[in-house]
One Martini backbone bead per residue (centre of mass of N, CA, C, O) as a GRO file, in nm:
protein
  319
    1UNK     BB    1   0.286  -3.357  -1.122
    2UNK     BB    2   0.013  -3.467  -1.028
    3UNK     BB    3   0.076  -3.561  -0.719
    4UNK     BB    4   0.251  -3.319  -0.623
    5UNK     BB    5  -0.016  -3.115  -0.639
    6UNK     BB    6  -0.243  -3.262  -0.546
    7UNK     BB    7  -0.097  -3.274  -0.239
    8UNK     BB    8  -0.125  -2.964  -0.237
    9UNK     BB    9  -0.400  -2.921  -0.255
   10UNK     BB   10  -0.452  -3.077   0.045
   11UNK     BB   11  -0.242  -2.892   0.180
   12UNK     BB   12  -0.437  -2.582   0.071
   13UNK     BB   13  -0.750  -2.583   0.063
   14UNK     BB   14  -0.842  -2.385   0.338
   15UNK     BB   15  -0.664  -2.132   0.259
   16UNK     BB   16  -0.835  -2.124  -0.047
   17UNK     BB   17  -1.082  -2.081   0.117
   18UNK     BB   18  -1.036  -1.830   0.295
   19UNK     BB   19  -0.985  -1.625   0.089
   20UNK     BB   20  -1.260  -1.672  -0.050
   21UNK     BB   21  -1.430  -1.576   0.182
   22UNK     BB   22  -1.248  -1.265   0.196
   23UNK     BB   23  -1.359  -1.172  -0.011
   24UNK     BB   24  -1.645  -1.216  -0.059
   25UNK     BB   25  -1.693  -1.009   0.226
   26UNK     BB   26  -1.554  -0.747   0.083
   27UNK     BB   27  -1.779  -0.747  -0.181
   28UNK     BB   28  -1.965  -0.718  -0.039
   29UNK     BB   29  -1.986  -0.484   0.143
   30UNK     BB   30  -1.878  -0.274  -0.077
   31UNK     BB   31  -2.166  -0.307  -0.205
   32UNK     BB   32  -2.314  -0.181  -0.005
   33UNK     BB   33  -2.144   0.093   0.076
   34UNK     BB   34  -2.191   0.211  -0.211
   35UNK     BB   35  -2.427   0.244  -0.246
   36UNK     BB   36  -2.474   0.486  -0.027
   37UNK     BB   37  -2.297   0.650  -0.109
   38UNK     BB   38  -2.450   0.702  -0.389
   39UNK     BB   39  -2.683   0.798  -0.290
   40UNK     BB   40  -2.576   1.067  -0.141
   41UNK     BB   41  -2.462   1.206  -0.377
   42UNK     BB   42  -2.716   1.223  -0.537
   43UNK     BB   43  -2.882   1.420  -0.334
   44UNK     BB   44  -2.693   1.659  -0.349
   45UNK     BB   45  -2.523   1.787  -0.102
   46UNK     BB   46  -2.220   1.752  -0.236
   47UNK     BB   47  -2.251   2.006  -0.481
   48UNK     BB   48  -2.078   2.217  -0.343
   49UNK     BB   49  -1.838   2.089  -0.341
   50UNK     BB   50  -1.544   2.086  -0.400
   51UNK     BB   51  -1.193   2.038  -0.433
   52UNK     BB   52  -1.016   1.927  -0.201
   53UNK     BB   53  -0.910   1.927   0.145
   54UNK     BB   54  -1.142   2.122   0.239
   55UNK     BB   55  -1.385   2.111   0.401
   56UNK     BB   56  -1.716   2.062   0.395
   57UNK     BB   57  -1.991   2.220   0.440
   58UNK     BB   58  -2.302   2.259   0.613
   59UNK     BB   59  -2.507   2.448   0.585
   60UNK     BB   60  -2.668   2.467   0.877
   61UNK     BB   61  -2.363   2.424   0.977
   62UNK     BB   62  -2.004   2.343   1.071
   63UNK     BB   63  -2.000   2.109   0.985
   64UNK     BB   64  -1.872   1.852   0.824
   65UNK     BB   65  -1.908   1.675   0.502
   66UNK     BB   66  -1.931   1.306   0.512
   67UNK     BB   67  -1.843   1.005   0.414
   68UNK     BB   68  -1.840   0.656   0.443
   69UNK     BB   69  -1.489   0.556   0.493
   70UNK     BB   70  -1.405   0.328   0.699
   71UNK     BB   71  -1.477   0.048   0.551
   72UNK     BB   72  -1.246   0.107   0.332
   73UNK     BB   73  -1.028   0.155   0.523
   74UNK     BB   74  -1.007  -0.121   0.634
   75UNK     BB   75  -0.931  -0.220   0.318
   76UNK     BB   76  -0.667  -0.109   0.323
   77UNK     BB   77  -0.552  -0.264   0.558
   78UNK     BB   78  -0.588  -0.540   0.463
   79UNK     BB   79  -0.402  -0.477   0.242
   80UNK     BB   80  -0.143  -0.404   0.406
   81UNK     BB   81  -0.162  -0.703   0.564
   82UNK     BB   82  -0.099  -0.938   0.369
   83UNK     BB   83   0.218  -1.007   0.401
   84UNK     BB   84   0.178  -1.082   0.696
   85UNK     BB   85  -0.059  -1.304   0.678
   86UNK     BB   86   0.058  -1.456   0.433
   87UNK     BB   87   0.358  -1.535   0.574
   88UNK     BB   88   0.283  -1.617   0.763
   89UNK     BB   89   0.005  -1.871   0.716
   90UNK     BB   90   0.169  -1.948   0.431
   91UNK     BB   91   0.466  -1.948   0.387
   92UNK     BB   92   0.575  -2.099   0.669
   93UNK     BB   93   0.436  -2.370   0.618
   94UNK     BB   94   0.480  -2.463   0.359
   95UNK     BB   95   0.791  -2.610   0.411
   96UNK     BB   96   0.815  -2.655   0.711
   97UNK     BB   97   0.587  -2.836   0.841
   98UNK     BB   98   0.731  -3.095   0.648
   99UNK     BB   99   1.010  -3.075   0.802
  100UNK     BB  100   0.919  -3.095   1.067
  101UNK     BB  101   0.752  -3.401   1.037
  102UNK     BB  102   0.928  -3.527   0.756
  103UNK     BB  103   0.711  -3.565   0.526
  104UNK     BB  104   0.960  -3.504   0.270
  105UNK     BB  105   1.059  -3.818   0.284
  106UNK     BB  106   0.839  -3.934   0.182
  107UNK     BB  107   0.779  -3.767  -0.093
  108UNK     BB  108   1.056  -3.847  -0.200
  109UNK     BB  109   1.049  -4.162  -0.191
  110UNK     BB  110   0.813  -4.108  -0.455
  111UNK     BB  111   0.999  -3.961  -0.692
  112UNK     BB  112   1.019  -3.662  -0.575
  113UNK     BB  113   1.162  -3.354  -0.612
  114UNK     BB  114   1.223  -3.095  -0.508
  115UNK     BB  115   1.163  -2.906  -0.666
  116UNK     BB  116   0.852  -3.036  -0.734
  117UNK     BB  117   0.776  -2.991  -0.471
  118UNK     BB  118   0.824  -2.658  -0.440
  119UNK     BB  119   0.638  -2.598  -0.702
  120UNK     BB  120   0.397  -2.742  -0.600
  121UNK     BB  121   0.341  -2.522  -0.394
  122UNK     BB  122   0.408  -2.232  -0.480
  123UNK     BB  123   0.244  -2.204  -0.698
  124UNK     BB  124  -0.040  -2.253  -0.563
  125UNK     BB  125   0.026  -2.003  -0.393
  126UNK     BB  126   0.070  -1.755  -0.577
  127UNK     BB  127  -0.185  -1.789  -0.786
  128UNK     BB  128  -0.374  -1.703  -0.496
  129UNK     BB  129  -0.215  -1.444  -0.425
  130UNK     BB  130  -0.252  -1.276  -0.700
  131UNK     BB  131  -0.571  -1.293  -0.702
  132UNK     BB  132  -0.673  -1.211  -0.432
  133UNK     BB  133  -0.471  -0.945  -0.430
  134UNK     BB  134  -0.608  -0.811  -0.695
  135UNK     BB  135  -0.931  -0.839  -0.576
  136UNK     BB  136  -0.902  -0.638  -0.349
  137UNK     BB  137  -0.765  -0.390  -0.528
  138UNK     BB  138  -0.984  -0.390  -0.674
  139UNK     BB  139  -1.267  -0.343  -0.509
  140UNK     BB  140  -1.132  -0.078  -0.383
  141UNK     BB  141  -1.128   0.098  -0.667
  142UNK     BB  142  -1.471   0.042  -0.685
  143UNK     BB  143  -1.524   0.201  -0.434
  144UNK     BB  144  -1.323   0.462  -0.438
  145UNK     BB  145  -1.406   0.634  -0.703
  146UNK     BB  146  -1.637   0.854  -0.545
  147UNK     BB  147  -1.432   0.948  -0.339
  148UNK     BB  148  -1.192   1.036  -0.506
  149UNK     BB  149  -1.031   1.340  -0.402
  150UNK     BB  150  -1.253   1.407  -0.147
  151UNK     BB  151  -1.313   1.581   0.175
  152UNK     BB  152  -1.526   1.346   0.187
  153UNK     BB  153  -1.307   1.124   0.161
  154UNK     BB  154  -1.048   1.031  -0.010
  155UNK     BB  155  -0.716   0.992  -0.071
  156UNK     BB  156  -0.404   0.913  -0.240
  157UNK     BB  157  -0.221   0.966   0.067
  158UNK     BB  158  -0.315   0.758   0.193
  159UNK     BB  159  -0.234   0.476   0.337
  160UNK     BB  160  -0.532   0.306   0.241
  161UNK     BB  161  -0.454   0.376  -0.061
  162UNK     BB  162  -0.131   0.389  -0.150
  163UNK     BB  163  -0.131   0.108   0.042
  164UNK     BB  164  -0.424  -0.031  -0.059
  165UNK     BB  165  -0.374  -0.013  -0.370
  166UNK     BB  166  -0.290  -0.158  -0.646
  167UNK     BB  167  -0.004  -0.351  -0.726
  168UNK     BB  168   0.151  -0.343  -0.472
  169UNK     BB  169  -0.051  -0.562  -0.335
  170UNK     BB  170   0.076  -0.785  -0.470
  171UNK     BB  171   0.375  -0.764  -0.427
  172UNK     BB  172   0.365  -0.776  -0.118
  173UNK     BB  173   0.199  -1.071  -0.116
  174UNK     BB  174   0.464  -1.204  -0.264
  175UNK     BB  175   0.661  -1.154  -0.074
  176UNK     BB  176   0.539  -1.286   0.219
  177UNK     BB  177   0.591  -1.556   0.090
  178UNK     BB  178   0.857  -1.569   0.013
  179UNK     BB  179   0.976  -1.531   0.255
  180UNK     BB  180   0.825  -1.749   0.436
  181UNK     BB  181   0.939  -1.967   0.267
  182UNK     BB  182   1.231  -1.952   0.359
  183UNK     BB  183   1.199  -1.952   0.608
  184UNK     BB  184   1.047  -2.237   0.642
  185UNK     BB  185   1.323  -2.367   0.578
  186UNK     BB  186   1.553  -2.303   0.791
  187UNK     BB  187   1.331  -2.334   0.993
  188UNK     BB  188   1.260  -2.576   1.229
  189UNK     BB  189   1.029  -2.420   1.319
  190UNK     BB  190   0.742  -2.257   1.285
  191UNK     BB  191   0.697  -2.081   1.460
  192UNK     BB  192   0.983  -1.920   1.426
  193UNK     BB  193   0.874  -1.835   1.141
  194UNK     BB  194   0.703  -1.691   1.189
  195UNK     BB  195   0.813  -1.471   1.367
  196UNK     BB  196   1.032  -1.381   1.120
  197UNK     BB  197   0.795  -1.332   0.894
  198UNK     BB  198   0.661  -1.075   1.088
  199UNK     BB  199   0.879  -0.907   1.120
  200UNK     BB  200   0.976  -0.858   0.850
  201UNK     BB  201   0.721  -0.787   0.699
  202UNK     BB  202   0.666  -0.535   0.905
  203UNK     BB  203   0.938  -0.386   0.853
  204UNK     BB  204   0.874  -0.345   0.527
  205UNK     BB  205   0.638  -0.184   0.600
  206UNK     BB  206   0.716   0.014   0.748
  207UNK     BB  207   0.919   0.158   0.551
  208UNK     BB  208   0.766   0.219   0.342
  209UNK     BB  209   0.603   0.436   0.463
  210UNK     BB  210   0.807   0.616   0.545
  211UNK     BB  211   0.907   0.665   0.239
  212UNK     BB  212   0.680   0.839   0.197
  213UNK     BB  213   0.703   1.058   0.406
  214UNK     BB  214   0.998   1.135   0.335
  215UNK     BB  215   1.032   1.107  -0.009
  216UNK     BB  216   1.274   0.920  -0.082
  217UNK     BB  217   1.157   0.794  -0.384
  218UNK     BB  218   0.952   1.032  -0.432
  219UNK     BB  219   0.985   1.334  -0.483
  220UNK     BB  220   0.901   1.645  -0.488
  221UNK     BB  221   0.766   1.934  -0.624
  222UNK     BB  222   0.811   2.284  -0.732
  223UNK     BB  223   0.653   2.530  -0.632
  224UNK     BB  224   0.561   2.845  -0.740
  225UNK     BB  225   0.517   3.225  -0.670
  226UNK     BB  226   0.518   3.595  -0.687
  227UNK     BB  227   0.274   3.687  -0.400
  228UNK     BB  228   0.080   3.910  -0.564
  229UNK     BB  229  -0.114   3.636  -0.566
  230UNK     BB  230  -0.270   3.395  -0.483
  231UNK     BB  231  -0.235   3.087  -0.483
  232UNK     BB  232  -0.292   2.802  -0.575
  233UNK     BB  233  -0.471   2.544  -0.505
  234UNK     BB  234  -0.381   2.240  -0.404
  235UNK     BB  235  -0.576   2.028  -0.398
  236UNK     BB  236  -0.460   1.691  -0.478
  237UNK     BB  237  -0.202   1.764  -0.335
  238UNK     BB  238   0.082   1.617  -0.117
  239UNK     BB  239   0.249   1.795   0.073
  240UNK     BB  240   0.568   1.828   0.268
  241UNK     BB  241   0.563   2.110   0.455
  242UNK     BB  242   0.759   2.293   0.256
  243UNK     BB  243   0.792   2.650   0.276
  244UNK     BB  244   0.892   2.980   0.116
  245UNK     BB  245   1.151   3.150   0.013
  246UNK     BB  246   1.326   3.316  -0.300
  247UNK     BB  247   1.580   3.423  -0.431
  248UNK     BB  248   1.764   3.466  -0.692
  249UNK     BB  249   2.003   3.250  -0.620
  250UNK     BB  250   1.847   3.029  -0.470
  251UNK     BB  251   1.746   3.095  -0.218
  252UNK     BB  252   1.620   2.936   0.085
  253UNK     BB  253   1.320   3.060   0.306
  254UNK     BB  254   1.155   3.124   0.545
  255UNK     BB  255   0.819   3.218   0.559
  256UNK     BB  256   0.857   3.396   0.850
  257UNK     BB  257   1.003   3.653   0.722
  258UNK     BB  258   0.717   3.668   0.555
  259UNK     BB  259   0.412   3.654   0.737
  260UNK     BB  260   0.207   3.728   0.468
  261UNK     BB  261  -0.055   3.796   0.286
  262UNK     BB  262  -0.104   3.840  -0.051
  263UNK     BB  263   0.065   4.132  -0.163
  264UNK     BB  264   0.167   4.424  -0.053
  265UNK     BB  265   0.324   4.332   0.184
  266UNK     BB  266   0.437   4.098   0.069
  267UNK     BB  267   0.623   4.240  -0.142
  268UNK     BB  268   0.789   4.460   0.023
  269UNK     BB  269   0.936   4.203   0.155
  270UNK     BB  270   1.044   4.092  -0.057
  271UNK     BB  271   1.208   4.332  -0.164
  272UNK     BB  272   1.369   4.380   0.076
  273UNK     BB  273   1.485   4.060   0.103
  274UNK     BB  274   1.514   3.989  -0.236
  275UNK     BB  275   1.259   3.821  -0.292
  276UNK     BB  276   1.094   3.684  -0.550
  277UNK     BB  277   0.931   3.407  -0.435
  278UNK     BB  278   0.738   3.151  -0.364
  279UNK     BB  279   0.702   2.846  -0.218
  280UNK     BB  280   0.641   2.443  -0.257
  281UNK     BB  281   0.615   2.106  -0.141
  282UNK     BB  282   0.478   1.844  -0.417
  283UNK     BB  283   0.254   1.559  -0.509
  284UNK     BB  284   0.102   1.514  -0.771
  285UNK     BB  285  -0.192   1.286  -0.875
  286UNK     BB  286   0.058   1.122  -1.054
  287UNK     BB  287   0.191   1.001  -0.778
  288UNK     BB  288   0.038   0.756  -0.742
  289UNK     BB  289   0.227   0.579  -0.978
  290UNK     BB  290   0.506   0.630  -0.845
  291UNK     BB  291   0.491   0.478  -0.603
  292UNK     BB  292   0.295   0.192  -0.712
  293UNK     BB  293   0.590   0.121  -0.879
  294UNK     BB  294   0.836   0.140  -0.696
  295UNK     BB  295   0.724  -0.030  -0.498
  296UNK     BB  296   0.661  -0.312  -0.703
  297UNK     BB  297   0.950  -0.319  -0.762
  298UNK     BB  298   1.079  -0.378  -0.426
  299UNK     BB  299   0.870  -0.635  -0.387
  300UNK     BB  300   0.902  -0.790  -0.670
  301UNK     BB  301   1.203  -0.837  -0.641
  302UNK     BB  302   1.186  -0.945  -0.314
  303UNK     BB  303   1.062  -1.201  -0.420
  304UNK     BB  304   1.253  -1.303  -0.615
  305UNK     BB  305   1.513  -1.319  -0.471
  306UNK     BB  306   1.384  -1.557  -0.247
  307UNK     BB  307   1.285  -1.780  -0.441
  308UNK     BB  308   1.533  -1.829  -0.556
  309UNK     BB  309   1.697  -1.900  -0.278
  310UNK     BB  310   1.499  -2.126  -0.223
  311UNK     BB  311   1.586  -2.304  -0.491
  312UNK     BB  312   1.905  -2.334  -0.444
  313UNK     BB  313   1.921  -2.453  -0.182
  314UNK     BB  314   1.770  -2.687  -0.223
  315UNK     BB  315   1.934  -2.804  -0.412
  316UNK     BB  316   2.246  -2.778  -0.279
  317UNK     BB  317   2.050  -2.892  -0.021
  318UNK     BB  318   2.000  -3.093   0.242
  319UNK     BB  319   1.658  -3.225   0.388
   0.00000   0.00000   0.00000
């Protein structure tokens, strides 16, 4: 396989070139920005700060205090759109190119099985983008750890941080790869896999963002309060903005029923309707690890069963 490696390499050399650019120039920023962030922290300024996503203000002033989580947040999206530019710029031409240019029956002639023509074009492709987008998932973790779940930074359902950082961003980015090497293999112009491999790509990408927000996945967890008394503060919990009352029977009812902040008033409103407690459904912060497991499930089984596909297509099918 030695020749036939070295050629996936003379051909993706330049792609791994561009990869570790990108990486290099993102580890750079986050250690720039990194450091000011903790100068700031240091300061002094933010320990008056609770946790929790109500802003904290500035003595001085009405304003919010923040600190510059921008450049961090434009990390959270080029990890978001990995699996788009993976699968575009480097899945759909991986064998596509080939097969347009005619390339793989010279390759195939010189005693080149299309396995391994396949296996060595996909595993240094696969190899590199799982070290890719592991070590920049791994950076925007170690840029955000400062900032993480706090009025002044960034919060962990932010979709930023939820799907532009964890395992998700590795499996996200190995299925762009294998959705675009599939299409790049059916379709005749690479041009056309191109375009097939973004509509997948971003329309998987939009999907899964949908269901973090509907919580078709991974449900919230259901808060009660007793009512005479306010209830605990949201803190790190991802609200799903659905409050209410319960009956004794277990009947949920909107919470504009009884209107009032608690106390006698709303006591009184509640036993008069019935109501026991009152409710809140949300998502704490040990849901974002059952989020990017999940997430991982469905595009790391979805990278793998198109691989399989990928391989079956090859062997079954003359190219």
């Amino acid at each position: 396989m030695k020749g036939s490696f070295w050629l996936a390499w003379r051909q993706q050399r330049m792609m791994v070139g561009i990869g570790a650019t990108v990486l290099a120039a993102a580890a750079a920023i986050a250690v720039y920005y990194r450091s000011g962030m903790l100068d700031e922290l240091r300061s002094g300024q933010f320990d008056h700060c609770g946790p929790g996503p109500l802003h904290c203000m500035r003595p001085d002033t009405v304003l919010p205090l923040l600190l510059d989580v921008e450049p961090l947040r434009y990390l959270g999206v080029l990890n978001m759109a990995l699996p788009v530019l993976i699968g575009v710029f480097w899945g759909a031409p991986l064998l596509g190119r080939d097969r347009e240019l005619g390339m793989h029956r010279v390759v195939l002639a010189q005693g080149v099985s299309r396995g391994q023509w396949f296996a060595s074009r996909f595993a240094l492709a696969a190899a590199t983008t799982v070290t890719l987008s592991g070590l920049l998932a791994g950076v925007f973790a170690w840029w955000w750890r400062p900032a993480a779940n706090r009025s002044y930074g960034l919060f962990w359902y932010e979709n930023t941080a939820l799907s532009g950082s964890g395992p998700r961003v590795v499996a996200a980015a190995l299925f762009g790869l294998a959705a675009g090497t599939l299409l790049g293999l059916l379709a005749r112009r690479v041009l056309v896999a191109m375009g097939l491999t973004l509509l997948v790509t971003g329309t998987m990408t939009l999907l899964l963002e949908w269901t973090h927000w509907t919580r078709l996945l991974v449900p919230p967890h259901t808060y009660t309060s007793a009512g005479t008394i306010p209830k605990p503060p949201m803190g790190e919990k991802w609200s799903a903005g659905d409050y209410g009352l319960i009956t004794a029977s277990g009947r949920r009812d909107d919470v504009m029923n009884c209107p009032f902040p608690s106390g006698a008033q709303l006591r009184e409103c509640m036993d008069r309707h019935g109501y026991v407690a009152r409710f809140y459904e949300a998502n704490p912060v040990g849901d974002y690890w059952t989020f990017q497991w999940t997430d991982t499930a469905v595009l790391g089984g979805l990278a793998v069963l198109l691989t399989v596909v990928t391989a079956v297509l090859l062997h079954r099918r003359r190219i």
